[in-house]
Amino acid sequence: MSVRTEIVSKRFAARGPAAVDNVTFEAKPGAITTLLGPSGSGKSTLLRLIAGLERPDGGKISIDGKDVTHVSPRERNVGFVFQSYALFRHMTVFENVAFGMRIRKLGKERIQERVLELLSRVQLAGYEGRYPSQLSGGQRQRIALARALATDPKVLLLDEPFGALDTKVRIELREWLLAFQESARVTTLLVTHDQDEALELSEHVVLLADGKVEQTGAPHELYDAPATSFVASFLGGGSLLKGTVRSGRAEVGSLAVQAPEGAEDGAEVRALVRPHDVRLEKAADGGEVAVARVERMRRIGPRIKLLLMLPTGDAVTVHMPKTEVDELGIESGDRVLVDLKDAKVFVEDYAI
Amino acid sequence: MSTVGFGNTLLRRRGVLPGFGAGFGLTLFYAGLLVLLPLGALILKASALGPRDVFRLVTDPRTLQAFQLTFGSSAVAGGVNALFGLLLAWVLVRYQFPGKSLVDALVDLPFALPTAVAGISLTSIYAENGSLGALLGKLGLKVAFTPLGVTVALIFVGIPFVVRTVQPVLEDLDRDVEEAAAVLGATRLQTFARVILPALFPALLTGFALAFARALGEYGSVVFISGNMPYKTEIVPLLIVTRLEQYDYAGATALACVMLLFSFLILLAVNLLQRWSRRGAPA
């Protein structure tokens, strides 16, 4: 069951900025679509608009082909999971999961059966008599998921569901969600600001910035072919260098990289250099190479993070496996040749 | 809630803050001096009367009526305050309106007002020639000098308790819990009955208990509006004062002891109910 929004907008203050600004996108049935963006990009508001918890100022929202723009949240039949879990504290786990079914006046046995099935599905069988306060954060969030799934929702809306959990639990829950999704195939919209989460979990990413859609596509498409420097720096990150186009090549200081097609001579460009995409050599000749100085080296587990200073005064961060650094014999203070072949070059105004 | 494993855990555990021994001792001494000592003296004084005399005093029709009126009107006043206090707290927490802080401040006024002043003003309003009393009189409703008047006075003095106990809990109530209920298909009424009210219930019960207890002991505001008619509108505190004025100290303290016993039992029951309703709340 698909979810579509068409030029949906929402402002919280009459003359304030639009939290969601003419957003059009479609979430494919049976897949996880991520609404990704920095805080304040409007991703949570968009999710709440789809759930009916906010009213749009304009545009159309449809779920499963039906226009639900003016339908109240209780009639949309969506499952919503909050970052704060939002469990009913005075109810047992059983009653929490059963809530939606009790509202729908399902039979006792049916409810009993379904709750126990869901609890085993979220690996919390035997917890039905506990209260939320007796559970850990990860367990609470799984109960919230079970509660949201209990009414067979058409879509599952997850608002930064793992945001309040520690890294280890977060990674476990991600694995669990992927496994669950592979078997259940519920259309899922996941809001997150965590690029790793988006890249790992989703089949489709909608990247938002300032309430607008910046780019949509499969995670690898956004990563490999970012439409804007914002997308590139948000997904993958990296060092941003200024340059100028000269005879079809973007010159960044003494380095030159392939300029984007159609870039005019003299145009200002920005080159985004991803930390993993830089190759270093101690001695080599070649086109797209330059000499830089290794300012600092830090070891992060199996990797080494190097800070390079280019002759232009720009700093570039590089991540390399420790073994590779050892093979090259690079030490702090060394002069190295830098290959920026995979830098993404953008012709545009860009402000950080 | 399970921290009061006395003796073996509480006394031995070293907290971050020092001075448990001194603090605990001082608390016991303070509570003893201010609460237990006067109550002990009361029971001692009452014991001058034999059990038979106490029984005769308590089962006297005039006393029985006073007990009935005191507990009955206090319970009704507590209930009315619970209902409207909840409403008032809800409006104060959930809505923005001009003059909100003024209304918020007004709620505390019955606390500060000398009860006699409250009694006199209520009487003058509700008396047959009073502004509201004349109006209600046309409808055939008599408030002043009736049990209804007693209840009105008790409602007045009890307003702040429910509002002030429910208000902070309501403020802390997460909106997303209500949203979760709505997304799960609950109507507003269902959300209120199944999600909000159970969360507020312990605080509401505390507010009710406080308003009820306050009403039981109320004297100043009631004696004016009740008219103090024997067998009709006398409250227990009035009977106690009457006996004191007649130098019948034993009788007065005996009445006080019976009153104390019943109040204690009722408040204990409310407390147990509250503990039960709090199950599942984070400790």
mmCIF file with all atom_site columns, C-alpha atoms in Angstrom, chain A residues 93-183:
data_model
loop_
_atom_site.group_PDB
_atom_site.id
_atom_site.type_symbol
_atom_site.label_atom_id
_atom_site.label_alt_id
_atom_site.label_comp_id
_atom_site.label_asym_id
_atom_site.label_entity_id
_atom_site.label_seq_id
_atom_site.pdbx_PDB_ins_code
_atom_site.Cartn_x
_atom_site.Cartn_y
_atom_site.Cartn_z
_atom_site.occupancy
_atom_site.B_iso_or_equiv
_atom_site.pdbx_formal_charge
_atom_site.auth_seq_id
_atom_site.auth_comp_id
_atom_site.auth_asym_id
_atom_site.auth_atom_id
_atom_site.pdbx_PDB_model_num
ATOM 1  C CA . VAL A 1 93  ? 2.453   -4.638  28.152 1.00 0.00 ? 93  VAL A CA 1
ATOM 2  C CA . PHE A 1 94  ? -0.499  -6.822  27.184 1.00 0.00 ? 94  PHE A CA 1
ATOM 3  C CA . GLU A 1 95  ? -2.988  -3.950  27.503 1.00 0.00 ? 95  GLU A CA 1
ATOM 4  C CA . ASN A 1 96  ? -0.696  -1.593  25.619 1.00 0.00 ? 96  ASN A CA 1
ATOM 5  C CA . VAL A 1 97  ? -0.508  -3.931  22.647 1.00 0.00 ? 97  VAL A CA 1
ATOM 6  C CA . ALA A 1 98  ? -4.220  -4.744  22.902 1.00 0.00 ? 98  ALA A CA 1
ATOM 7  C CA . PHE A 1 99  ? -5.319  -1.078  23.035 1.00 0.00 ? 99  PHE A CA 1
ATOM 8  C CA . GLY A 1 100 ? -6.056  -0.566  19.340 1.00 0.00 ? 100 GLY A CA 1
ATOM 9  C CA . MET A 1 101 ? -7.891  -3.884  19.127 1.00 0.00 ? 101 MET A CA 1
ATOM 10 C CA . ARG A 1 102 ? -9.976  -3.119  22.218 1.00 0.00 ? 102 ARG A CA 1
ATOM 11 C CA . ILE A 1 103 ? -10.969 0.194   20.632 1.00 0.00 ? 103 ILE A CA 1
ATOM 12 C CA . ARG A 1 104 ? -12.016 -1.784  17.555 1.00 0.00 ? 104 ARG A CA 1
ATOM 13 C CA . LYS A 1 105 ? -13.985 -4.110  19.841 1.00 0.00 ? 105 LYS A CA 1
ATOM 14 C CA . LEU A 1 106 ? -12.364 -7.303  18.636 1.00 0.00 ? 106 LEU A CA 1
ATOM 15 C CA . GLY A 1 107 ? -13.206 -10.545 20.420 1.00 0.00 ? 107 GLY A CA 1
ATOM 16 C CA . LYS A 1 108 ? -11.330 -11.493 23.582 1.00 0.00 ? 108 LYS A CA 1
ATOM 17 C CA . GLU A 1 109 ? -9.778  -14.625 22.170 1.00 0.00 ? 109 GLU A CA 1
ATOM 18 C CA . ARG A 1 110 ? -8.787  -12.895 18.969 1.00 0.00 ? 110 ARG A CA 1
ATOM 19 C CA . ILE A 1 111 ? -7.051  -10.162 20.978 1.00 0.00 ? 111 ILE A CA 1
ATOM 20 C CA . GLN A 1 112 ? -5.322  -12.643 23.272 1.00 0.00 ? 112 GLN A CA 1
ATOM 21 C CA . GLU A 1 113 ? -4.041  -14.618 20.317 1.00 0.00 ? 113 GLU A CA 1
ATOM 22 C CA . ARG A 1 114 ? -2.855  -11.572 18.373 1.00 0.00 ? 114 ARG A CA 1
ATOM 23 C CA . VAL A 1 115 ? -1.094  -9.933  21.339 1.00 0.00 ? 115 VAL A CA 1
ATOM 24 C CA . LEU A 1 116 ? 0.831   -13.099 22.169 1.00 0.00 ? 116 LEU A CA 1
ATOM 25 C CA . GLU A 1 117 ? 1.744   -13.553 18.513 1.00 0.00 ? 117 GLU A CA 1
ATOM 26 C CA . LEU A 1 118 ? 3.028   -9.965  18.285 1.00 0.00 ? 118 LEU A CA 1
ATOM 27 C CA . LEU A 1 119 ? 4.952   -10.233 21.539 1.00 0.00 ? 119 LEU A CA 1
ATOM 28 C CA . SER A 1 120 ? 6.769   -13.314 20.331 1.00 0.00 ? 120 SER A CA 1
ATOM 29 C CA . ARG A 1 121 ? 7.405   -11.511 17.082 1.00 0.00 ? 121 ARG A CA 1
ATOM 30 C CA . VAL A 1 122 ? 9.144   -8.657  18.895 1.00 0.00 ? 122 VAL A CA 1
ATOM 31 C CA . GLN A 1 123 ? 10.918  -11.246 21.046 1.00 0.00 ? 123 GLN A CA 1
ATOM 32 C CA . LEU A 1 124 ? 9.160   -10.228 24.249 1.00 0.00 ? 124 LEU A CA 1
ATOM 33 C CA . ALA A 1 125 ? 7.005   -13.278 24.867 1.00 0.00 ? 125 ALA A CA 1
ATOM 34 C CA . GLY A 1 126 ? 6.360   -13.668 28.581 1.00 0.00 ? 126 GLY A CA 1
ATOM 35 C CA . TYR A 1 127 ? 6.485   -9.928  29.254 1.00 0.00 ? 127 TYR A CA 1
ATOM 36 C CA . GLU A 1 128 ? 2.726   -9.361  28.923 1.00 0.00 ? 128 GLU A CA 1
ATOM 37 C CA . GLY A 1 129 ? 2.180   -8.776  32.653 1.00 0.00 ? 129 GLY A CA 1
ATOM 38 C CA . ARG A 1 130 ? 4.937   -6.188  33.047 1.00 0.00 ? 130 ARG A CA 1
ATOM 39 C CA . TYR A 1 131 ? 4.524   -2.440  33.107 1.00 0.00 ? 131 TYR A CA 1
ATOM 40 C CA . PRO A 1 132 ? 6.480   -0.171  30.738 1.00 0.00 ? 132 PRO A CA 1
ATOM 41 C CA . SER A 1 133 ? 8.489   1.211   33.671 1.00 0.00 ? 133 SER A CA 1
ATOM 42 C CA . GLN A 1 134 ? 9.909   -2.276  34.227 1.00 0.00 ? 134 GLN A CA 1
ATOM 43 C CA . LEU A 1 135 ? 11.348  -2.490  30.712 1.00 0.00 ? 135 LEU A CA 1
ATOM 44 C CA . SER A 1 136 ? 14.530  -1.185  29.119 1.00 0.00 ? 136 SER A CA 1
ATOM 45 C CA . GLY A 1 137 ? 14.444  1.427   26.358 1.00 0.00 ? 137 GLY A CA 1
ATOM 46 C CA . GLY A 1 138 ? 14.912  -1.127  23.592 1.00 0.00 ? 138 GLY A CA 1
ATOM 47 C CA . GLN A 1 139 ? 12.169  -3.334  25.017 1.00 0.00 ? 139 GLN A CA 1
ATOM 48 C CA . ARG A 1 140 ? 9.811   -0.379  25.313 1.00 0.00 ? 140 ARG A CA 1
ATOM 49 C CA . GLN A 1 141 ? 10.382  0.549   21.707 1.00 0.00 ? 141 GLN A CA 1
ATOM 50 C CA . ARG A 1 142 ? 9.656   -3.020  20.604 1.00 0.00 ? 142 ARG A CA 1
ATOM 51 C CA . ILE A 1 143 ? 6.396   -2.919  22.596 1.00 0.00 ? 143 ILE A CA 1
ATOM 52 C CA . ALA A 1 144 ? 5.570   0.354   20.856 1.00 0.00 ? 144 ALA A CA 1
ATOM 53 C CA . LEU A 1 145 ? 6.195   -1.388  17.529 1.00 0.00 ? 145 LEU A CA 1
ATOM 54 C CA . ALA A 1 146 ? 3.996   -4.329  18.517 1.00 0.00 ? 146 ALA A CA 1
ATOM 55 C CA . ARG A 1 147 ? 1.259   -1.912  19.597 1.00 0.00 ? 147 ARG A CA 1
ATOM 56 C CA . ALA A 1 148 ? 1.474   -0.067  16.282 1.00 0.00 ? 148 ALA A CA 1
ATOM 57 C CA . LEU A 1 149 ? 1.316   -3.320  14.317 1.00 0.00 ? 149 LEU A CA 1
ATOM 58 C CA . ALA A 1 150 ? -1.574  -4.803  16.284 1.00 0.00 ? 150 ALA A CA 1
ATOM 59 C CA . THR A 1 151 ? -4.291  -3.196  14.188 1.00 0.00 ? 151 THR A CA 1
ATOM 60 C CA . ASP A 1 152 ? -2.800  -4.323  10.853 1.00 0.00 ? 152 ASP A CA 1
ATOM 61 C CA . PRO A 1 153 ? -2.015  -0.769  9.735  1.00 0.00 ? 153 PRO A CA 1
ATOM 62 C CA . LYS A 1 154 ? -1.758  0.071   6.078  1.00 0.00 ? 154 LYS A CA 1
ATOM 63 C CA . VAL A 1 155 ? 1.496   1.858   6.711  1.00 0.00 ? 155 VAL A CA 1
ATOM 64 C CA . LEU A 1 156 ? 3.962   1.956   9.550  1.00 0.00 ? 156 LEU A CA 1
ATOM 65 C CA . LEU A 1 157 ? 5.287   5.391   10.448 1.00 0.00 ? 157 LEU A CA 1
ATOM 66 C CA . LEU A 1 158 ? 8.421   5.475   12.571 1.00 0.00 ? 158 LEU A CA 1
ATOM 67 C CA . ASP A 1 159 ? 9.516   8.838   13.985 1.00 0.00 ? 159 ASP A CA 1
ATOM 68 C CA . GLU A 1 160 ? 13.202  8.497   14.873 1.00 0.00 ? 160 GLU A CA 1
ATOM 69 C CA . PRO A 1 161 ? 12.343  5.250   16.626 1.00 0.00 ? 161 PRO A CA 1
ATOM 70 C CA . PHE A 1 162 ? 15.883  4.431   17.668 1.00 0.00 ? 162 PHE A CA 1
ATOM 71 C CA . GLY A 1 163 ? 16.954  7.976   18.493 1.00 0.00 ? 163 GLY A CA 1
ATOM 72 C CA . ALA A 1 164 ? 16.762  7.615   22.270 1.00 0.00 ? 164 ALA A CA 1
ATOM 73 C CA . LEU A 1 165 ? 18.597  4.296   22.424 1.00 0.00 ? 165 LEU A CA 1
ATOM 74 C CA . ASP A 1 166 ? 22.279  3.582   22.873 1.00 0.00 ? 166 ASP A CA 1
ATOM 75 C CA . THR A 1 167 ? 24.364  2.501   19.892 1.00 0.00 ? 167 THR A CA 1
ATOM 76 C CA . LYS A 1 168 ? 24.409  -1.222  20.607 1.00 0.00 ? 168 LYS A CA 1
ATOM 77 C CA . VAL A 1 169 ? 20.641  -1.510  21.089 1.00 0.00 ? 169 VAL A CA 1
ATOM 78 C CA . ARG A 1 170 ? 20.094  0.710   18.064 1.00 0.00 ? 170 ARG A CA 1
ATOM 79 C CA . ILE A 1 171 ? 22.114  -1.588  15.832 1.00 0.00 ? 171 ILE A CA 1
ATOM 80 C CA . GLU A 1 172 ? 20.292  -4.665  17.175 1.00 0.00 ? 172 GLU A CA 1
ATOM 81 C CA . LEU A 1 173 ? 16.914  -3.072  16.557 1.00 0.00 ? 173 LEU A CA 1
ATOM 82 C CA . ARG A 1 174 ? 17.927  -2.105  13.031 1.00 0.00 ? 174 ARG A CA 1
ATOM 83 C CA . GLU A 1 175 ? 18.798  -5.722  12.303 1.00 0.00 ? 175 GLU A CA 1
ATOM 84 C CA . TRP A 1 176 ? 15.516  -6.802  13.830 1.00 0.00 ? 176 TRP A CA 1
ATOM 85 C CA . LEU A 1 177 ? 13.535  -4.279  11.784 1.00 0.00 ? 177 LEU A CA 1
ATOM 86 C CA . LEU A 1 178 ? 15.200  -5.437  8.557  1.00 0.00 ? 178 LEU A CA 1
ATOM 87 C CA . ALA A 1 179 ? 14.428  -9.075  9.337  1.00 0.00 ? 179 ALA A CA 1
ATOM 88 C CA . PHE A 1 180 ? 10.880  -8.160  10.300 1.00 0.00 ? 180 PHE A CA 1
ATOM 89 C CA . GLN A 1 181 ? 10.389  -6.152  7.145  1.00 0.00 ? 181 GLN A CA 1
ATOM 90 C CA . GLU A 1 182 ? 11.679  -8.993  4.971  1.00 0.00 ? 182 GLU A CA 1
ATOM 91 C CA . SER A 1 183 ? 8.913   -11.236 6.274  1.00 0.00 ? 183 SER A CA 1
#
